[in-house]
mmCIF file of C-alpha atoms in Angstrom:
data_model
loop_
_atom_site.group_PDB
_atom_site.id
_atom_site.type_symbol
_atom_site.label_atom_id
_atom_site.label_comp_id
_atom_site.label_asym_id
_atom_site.label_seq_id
_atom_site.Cartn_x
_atom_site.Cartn_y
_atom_site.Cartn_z
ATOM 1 C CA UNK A 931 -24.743 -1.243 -42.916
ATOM 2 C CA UNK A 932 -21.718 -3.100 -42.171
ATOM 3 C CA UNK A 933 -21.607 -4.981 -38.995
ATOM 4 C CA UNK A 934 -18.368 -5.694 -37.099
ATOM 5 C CA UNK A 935 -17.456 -9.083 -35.764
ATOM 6 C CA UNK A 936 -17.603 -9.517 -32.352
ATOM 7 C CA UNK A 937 -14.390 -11.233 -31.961
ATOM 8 C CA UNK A 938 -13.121 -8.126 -33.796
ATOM 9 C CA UNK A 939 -14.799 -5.811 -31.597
ATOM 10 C CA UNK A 940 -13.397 -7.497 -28.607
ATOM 11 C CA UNK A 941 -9.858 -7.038 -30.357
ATOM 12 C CA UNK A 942 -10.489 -3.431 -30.545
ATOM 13 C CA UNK A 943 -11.663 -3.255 -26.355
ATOM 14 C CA UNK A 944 -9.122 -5.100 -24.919
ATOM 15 C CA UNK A 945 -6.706 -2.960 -26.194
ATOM 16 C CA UNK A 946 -8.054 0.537 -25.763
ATOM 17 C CA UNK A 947 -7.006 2.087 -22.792
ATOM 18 C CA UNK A 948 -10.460 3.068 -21.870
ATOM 19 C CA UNK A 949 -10.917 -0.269 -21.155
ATOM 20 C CA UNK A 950 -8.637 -0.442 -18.246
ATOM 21 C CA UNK A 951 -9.649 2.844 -16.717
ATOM 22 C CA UNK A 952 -13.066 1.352 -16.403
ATOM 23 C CA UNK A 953 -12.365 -1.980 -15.351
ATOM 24 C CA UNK A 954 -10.236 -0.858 -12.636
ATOM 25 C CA UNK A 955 -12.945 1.319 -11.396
ATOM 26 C CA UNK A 956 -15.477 -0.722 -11.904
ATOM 27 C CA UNK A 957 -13.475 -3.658 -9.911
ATOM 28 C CA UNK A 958 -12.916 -0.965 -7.016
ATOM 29 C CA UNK A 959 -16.306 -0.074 -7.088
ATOM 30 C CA UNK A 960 -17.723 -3.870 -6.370
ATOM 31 C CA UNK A 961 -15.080 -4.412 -4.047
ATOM 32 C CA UNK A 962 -16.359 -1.638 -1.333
ATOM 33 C CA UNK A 963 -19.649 -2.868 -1.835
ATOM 34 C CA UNK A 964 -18.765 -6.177 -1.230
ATOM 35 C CA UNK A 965 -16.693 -5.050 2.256
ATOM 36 C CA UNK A 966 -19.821 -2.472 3.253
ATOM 37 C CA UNK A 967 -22.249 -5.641 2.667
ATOM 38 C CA UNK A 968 -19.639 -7.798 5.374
ATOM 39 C CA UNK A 969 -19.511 -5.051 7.790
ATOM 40 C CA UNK A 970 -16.541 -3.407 6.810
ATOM 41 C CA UNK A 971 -14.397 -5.958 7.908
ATOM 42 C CA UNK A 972 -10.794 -4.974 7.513
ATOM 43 C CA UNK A 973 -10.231 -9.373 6.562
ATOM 44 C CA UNK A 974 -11.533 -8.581 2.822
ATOM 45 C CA UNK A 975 -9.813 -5.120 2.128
ATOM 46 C CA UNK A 976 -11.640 -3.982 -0.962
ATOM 47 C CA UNK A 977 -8.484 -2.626 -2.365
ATOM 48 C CA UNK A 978 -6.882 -6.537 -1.798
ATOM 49 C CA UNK A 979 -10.106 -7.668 -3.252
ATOM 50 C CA UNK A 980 -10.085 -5.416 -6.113
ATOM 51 C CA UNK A 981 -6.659 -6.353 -7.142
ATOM 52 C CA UNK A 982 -8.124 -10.168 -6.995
ATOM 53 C CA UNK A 983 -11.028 -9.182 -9.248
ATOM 54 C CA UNK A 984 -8.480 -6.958 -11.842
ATOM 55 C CA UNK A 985 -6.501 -10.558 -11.812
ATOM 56 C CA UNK A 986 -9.370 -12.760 -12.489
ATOM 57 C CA UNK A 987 -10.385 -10.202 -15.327
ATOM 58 C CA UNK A 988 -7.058 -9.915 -16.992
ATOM 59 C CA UNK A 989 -6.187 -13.755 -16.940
ATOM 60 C CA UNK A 990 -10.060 -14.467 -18.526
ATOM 61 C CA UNK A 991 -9.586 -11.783 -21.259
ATOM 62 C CA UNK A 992 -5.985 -12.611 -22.052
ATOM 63 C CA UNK A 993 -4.873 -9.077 -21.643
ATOM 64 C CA UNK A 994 -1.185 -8.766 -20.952
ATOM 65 C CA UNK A 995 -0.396 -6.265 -17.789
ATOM 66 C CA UNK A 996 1.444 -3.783 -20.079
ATOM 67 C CA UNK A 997 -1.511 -3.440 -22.178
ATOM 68 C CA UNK A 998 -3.734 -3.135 -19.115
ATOM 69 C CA UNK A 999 -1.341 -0.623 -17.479
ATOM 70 C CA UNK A 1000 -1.581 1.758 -20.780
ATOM 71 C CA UNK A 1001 -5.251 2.945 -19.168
ATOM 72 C CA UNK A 1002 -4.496 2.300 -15.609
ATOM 73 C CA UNK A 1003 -2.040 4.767 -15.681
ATOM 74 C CA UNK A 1004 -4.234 7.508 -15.244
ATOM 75 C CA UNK A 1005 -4.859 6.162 -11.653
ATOM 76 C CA UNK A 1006 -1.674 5.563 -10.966
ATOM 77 C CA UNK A 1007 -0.539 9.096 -11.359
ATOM 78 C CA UNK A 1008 -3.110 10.507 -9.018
ATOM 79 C CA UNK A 1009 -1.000 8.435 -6.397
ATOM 80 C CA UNK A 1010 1.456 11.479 -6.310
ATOM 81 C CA UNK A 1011 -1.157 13.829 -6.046
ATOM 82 C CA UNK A 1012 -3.047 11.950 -3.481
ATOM 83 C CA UNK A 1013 0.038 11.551 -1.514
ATOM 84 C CA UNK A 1014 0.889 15.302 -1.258
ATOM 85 C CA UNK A 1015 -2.475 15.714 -0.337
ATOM 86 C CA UNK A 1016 -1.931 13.760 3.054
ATOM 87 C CA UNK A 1017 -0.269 16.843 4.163
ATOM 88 C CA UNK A 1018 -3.311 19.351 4.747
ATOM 89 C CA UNK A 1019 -4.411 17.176 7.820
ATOM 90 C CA UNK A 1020 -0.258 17.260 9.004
ATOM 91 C CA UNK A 1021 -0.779 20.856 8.936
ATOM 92 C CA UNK A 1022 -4.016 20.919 10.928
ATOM 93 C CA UNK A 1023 -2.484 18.975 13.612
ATOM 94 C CA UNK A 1024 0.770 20.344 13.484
ATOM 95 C CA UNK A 1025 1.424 21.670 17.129
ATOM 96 C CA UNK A 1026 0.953 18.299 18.683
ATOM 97 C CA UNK A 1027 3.287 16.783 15.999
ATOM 98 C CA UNK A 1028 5.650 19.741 16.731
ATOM 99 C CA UNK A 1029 5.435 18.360 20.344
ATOM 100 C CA UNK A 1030 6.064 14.463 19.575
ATOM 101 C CA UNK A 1031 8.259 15.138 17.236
ATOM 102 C CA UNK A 1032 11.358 12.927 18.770
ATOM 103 C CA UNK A 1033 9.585 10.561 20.327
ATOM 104 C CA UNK A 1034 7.823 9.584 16.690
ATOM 105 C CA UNK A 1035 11.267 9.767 15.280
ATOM 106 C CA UNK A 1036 11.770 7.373 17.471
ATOM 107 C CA UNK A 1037 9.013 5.357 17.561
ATOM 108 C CA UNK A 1038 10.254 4.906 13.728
ATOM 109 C CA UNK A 1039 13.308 4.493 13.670
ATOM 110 C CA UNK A 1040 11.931 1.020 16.340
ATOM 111 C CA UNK A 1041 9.784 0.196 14.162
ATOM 112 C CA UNK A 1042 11.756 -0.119 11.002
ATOM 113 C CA UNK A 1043 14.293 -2.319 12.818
ATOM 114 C CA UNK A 1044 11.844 -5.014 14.474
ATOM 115 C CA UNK A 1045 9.940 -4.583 11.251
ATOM 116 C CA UNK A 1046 13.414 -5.556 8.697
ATOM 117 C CA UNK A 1047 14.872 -7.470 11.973
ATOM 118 C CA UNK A 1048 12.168 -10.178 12.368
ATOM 119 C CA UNK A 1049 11.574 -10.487 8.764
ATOM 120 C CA UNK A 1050 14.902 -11.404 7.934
ATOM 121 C CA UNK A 1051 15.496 -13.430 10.780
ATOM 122 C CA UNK A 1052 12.862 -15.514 10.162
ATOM 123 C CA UNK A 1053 13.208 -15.593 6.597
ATOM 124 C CA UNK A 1054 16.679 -16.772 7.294
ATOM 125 C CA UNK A 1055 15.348 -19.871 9.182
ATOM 126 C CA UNK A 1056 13.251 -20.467 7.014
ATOM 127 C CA UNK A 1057 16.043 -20.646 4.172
ATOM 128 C CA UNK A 1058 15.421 -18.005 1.955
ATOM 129 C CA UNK A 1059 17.711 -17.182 -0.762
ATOM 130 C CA UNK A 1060 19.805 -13.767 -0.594
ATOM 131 C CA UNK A 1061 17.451 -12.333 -3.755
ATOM 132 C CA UNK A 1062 14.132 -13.343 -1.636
ATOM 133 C CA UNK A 1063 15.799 -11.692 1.919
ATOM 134 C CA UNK A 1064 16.769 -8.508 -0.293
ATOM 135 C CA UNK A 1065 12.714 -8.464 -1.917
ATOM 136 C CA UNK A 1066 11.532 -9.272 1.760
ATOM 137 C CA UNK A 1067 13.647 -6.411 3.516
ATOM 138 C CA UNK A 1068 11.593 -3.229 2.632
ATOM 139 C CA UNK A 1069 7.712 -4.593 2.852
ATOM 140 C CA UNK A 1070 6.617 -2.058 5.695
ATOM 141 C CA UNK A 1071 6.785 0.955 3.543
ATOM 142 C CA UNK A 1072 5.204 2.261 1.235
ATOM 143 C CA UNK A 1073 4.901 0.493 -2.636
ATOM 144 C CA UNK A 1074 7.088 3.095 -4.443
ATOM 145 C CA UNK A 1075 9.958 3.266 -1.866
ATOM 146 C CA UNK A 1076 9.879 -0.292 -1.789
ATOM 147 C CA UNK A 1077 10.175 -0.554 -5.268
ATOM 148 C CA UNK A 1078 13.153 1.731 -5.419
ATOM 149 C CA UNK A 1079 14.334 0.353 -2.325
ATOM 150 C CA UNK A 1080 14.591 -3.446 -3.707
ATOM 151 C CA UNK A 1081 15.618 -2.678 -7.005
ATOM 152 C CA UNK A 1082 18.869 -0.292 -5.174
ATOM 153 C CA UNK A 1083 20.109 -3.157 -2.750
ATOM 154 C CA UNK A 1084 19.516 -6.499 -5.518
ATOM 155 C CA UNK A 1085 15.593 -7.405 -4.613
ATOM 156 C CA UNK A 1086 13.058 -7.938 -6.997
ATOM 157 C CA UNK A 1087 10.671 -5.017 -7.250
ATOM 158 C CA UNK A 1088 7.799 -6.108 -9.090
ATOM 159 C CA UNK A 1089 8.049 -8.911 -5.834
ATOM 160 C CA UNK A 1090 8.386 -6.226 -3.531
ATOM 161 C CA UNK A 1091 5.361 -4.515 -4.463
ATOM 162 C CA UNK A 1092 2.692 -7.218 -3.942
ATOM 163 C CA UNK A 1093 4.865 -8.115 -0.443
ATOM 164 C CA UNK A 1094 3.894 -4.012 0.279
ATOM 165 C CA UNK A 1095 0.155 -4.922 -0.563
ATOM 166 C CA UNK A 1096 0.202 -8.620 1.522
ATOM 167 C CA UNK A 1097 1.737 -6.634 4.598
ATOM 168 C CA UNK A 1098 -0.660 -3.415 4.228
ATOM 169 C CA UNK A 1099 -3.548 -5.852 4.209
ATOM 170 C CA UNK A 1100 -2.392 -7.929 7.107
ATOM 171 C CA UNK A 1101 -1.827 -4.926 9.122
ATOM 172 C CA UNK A 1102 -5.191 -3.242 8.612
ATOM 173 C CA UNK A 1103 -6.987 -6.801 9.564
ATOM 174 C CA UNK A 1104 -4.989 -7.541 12.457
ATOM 175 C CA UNK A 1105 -4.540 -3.740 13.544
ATOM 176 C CA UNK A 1106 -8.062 -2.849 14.910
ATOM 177 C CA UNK A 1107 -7.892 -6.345 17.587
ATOM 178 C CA UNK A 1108 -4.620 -5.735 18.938
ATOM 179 C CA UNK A 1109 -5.882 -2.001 19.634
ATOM 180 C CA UNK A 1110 -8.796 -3.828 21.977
ATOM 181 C CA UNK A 1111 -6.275 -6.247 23.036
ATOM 182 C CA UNK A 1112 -4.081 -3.852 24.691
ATOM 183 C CA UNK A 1113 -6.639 -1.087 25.364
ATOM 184 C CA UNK A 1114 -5.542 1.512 23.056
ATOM 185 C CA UNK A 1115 -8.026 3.922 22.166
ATOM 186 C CA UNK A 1116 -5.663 7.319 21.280
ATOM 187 C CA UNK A 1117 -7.161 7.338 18.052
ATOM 188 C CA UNK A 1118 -2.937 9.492 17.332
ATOM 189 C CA UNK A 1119 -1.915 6.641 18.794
ATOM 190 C CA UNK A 1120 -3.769 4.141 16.680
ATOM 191 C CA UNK A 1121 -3.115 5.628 12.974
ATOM 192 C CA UNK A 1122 0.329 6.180 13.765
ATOM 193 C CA UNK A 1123 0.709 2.224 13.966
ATOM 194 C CA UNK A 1124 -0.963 1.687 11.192
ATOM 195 C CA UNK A 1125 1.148 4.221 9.264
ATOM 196 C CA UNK A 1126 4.124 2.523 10.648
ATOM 197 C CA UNK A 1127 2.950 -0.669 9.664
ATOM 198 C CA UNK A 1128 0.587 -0.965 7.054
ATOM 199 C CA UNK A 1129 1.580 1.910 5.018
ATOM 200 C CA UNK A 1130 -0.947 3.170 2.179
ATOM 201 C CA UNK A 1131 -3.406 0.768 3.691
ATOM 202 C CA UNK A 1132 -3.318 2.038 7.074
ATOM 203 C CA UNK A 1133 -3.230 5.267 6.315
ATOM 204 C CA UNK A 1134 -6.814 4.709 4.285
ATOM 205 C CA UNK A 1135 -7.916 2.617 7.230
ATOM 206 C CA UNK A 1136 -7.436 5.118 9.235
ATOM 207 C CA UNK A 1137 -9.011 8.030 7.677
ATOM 208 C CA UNK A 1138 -12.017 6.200 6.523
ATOM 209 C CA UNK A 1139 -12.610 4.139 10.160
ATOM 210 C CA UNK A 1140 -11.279 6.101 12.472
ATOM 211 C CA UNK A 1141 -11.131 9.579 12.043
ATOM 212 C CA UNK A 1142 -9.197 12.463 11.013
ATOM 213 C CA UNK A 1143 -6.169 12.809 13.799
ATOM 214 C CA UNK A 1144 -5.575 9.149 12.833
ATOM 215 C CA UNK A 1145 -5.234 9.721 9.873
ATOM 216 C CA UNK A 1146 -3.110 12.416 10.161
ATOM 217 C CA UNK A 1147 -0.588 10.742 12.279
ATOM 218 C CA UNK A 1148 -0.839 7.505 10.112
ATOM 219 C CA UNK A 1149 -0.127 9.615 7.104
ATOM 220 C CA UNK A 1150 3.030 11.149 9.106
ATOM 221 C CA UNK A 1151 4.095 7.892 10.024
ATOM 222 C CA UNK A 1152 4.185 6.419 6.307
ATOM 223 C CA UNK A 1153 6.526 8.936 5.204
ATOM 224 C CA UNK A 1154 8.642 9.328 7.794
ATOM 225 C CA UNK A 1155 9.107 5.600 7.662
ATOM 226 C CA UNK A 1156 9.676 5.558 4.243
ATOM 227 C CA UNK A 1157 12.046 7.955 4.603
ATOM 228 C CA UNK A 1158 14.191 6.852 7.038
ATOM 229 C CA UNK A 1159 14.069 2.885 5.818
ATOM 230 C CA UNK A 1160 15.698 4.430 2.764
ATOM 231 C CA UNK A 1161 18.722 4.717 4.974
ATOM 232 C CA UNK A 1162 18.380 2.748 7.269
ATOM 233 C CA UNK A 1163 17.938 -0.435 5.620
ATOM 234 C CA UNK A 1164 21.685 -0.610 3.608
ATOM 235 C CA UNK A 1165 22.974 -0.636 7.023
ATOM 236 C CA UNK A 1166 20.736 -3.204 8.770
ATOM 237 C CA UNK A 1167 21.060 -6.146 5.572
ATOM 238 C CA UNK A 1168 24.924 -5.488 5.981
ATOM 239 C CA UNK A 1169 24.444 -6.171 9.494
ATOM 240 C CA UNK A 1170 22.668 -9.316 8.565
ATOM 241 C CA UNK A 1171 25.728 -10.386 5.831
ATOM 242 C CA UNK A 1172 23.724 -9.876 3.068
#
């Protein structure tokens, strides 16, 4: 009986896409046990902590992203799916959104200027180049609308992306303290600011930690967002010369 090589073998793994499928879930999978074992804390996200792990694996087994992205790309298509799905709790709540509809338009369209506002004024002081303000500009919505976004007004999408991620996580560890803070407990109230805010990662948040209505208004407020900073944004960078 012939016996292959390990180092063969290995060959052979690293670059089946199986490998990646399982890896990724596997890398999930530890990461939610990991934040159940902490208490759920919302400062080690599992999805931020999973992406660490992926990392740690890919730079240890030399894998290249493309190769990795060959399996993972069965995940990543369910995000379409997954997003659609966001609308069956719209619909069960859709009289009261009926009846806030304009003032959530406008709580929006607020939010998407002091979101873009501050971050390029500060990235401004701060010195950034034009290419790092244009990457910076869209990092409250969603990953592929900031993407598209950056790559349309001369960011750097790849960039953008983990900026989407960094903000999403900041939002859903900083989110549940200012609700205490200021007394908030409208749990519409509550995933609609994480929607507006932490995108994808809110919108979890708030399903999984709150409840349903949260997440229902946190789901409504990540694609209205993303739909308005679409236009929106052109306009405010010209505003800011860029």
């Amino acid at each position: 009986m012939n016996v292959v090589p390990l180092d063969q073998l290995w060959v052979y793994l690293s670059g089946h896409p199986l490998l990646s499928l399982l890896v990724t879930l596997l890398a999930f999978i530890v990461a939610v046990r990991i934040n159940r074992a902490l208490g759920g804390t919302p400062l080690v996200h599992p999805v931020t902590l999973a992406i660490a792990l992926l990392i740690g694996f890919l730079l240890l087994a030399d894998i290249e992203y493309a190769t990795y992205f060959e399996g993972a790309q069965f995940i990543h298509f369910l995000l379409g799916p997954a997003t659609v799905a966001l609308a069956i709790p719209l619909y069960d709540h859709r009289e009261r959104i009926r009846r806030l509809l304009w003032p959530l338009l406008l709580a929006c369209g607020v939010g998407i200027v002091t979101a873009v506002g501050s971050t390029l004024g500060l990235a401004m002081l701060m010195g950034a180049q034009p290419e790092t303000l244009l990457t910076l500009a869209p990092r409250s919505v969603t990953s592929p609308i900031a993407m598209g976004i950056a790559e349309q007004i001369g960011g750097i999408p790849s960039l953008a992306a983990g900026l989407v991620l960094l903000t999403g996580s900041i939002g859903c560890a900083l989110g549940p303290g200012l609700f205490r803070l200021l007394g908030i407990r409208d749990p519409a109230v509550q995933g609609f600011t994480l929607g507006l805010a932490a995108h994808g990662f809110g919108t979890a948040h708030a399903f999984a930690r709150i409840g349903a209505v949260a997440g229902a208004f946190s789901g409504l407020a990540m694609g209205v967002t993303g739909l308005l900073t679409a236009f929106l944004l052109p306009l405010i960078v010209t505003l800011f010369g860029l």
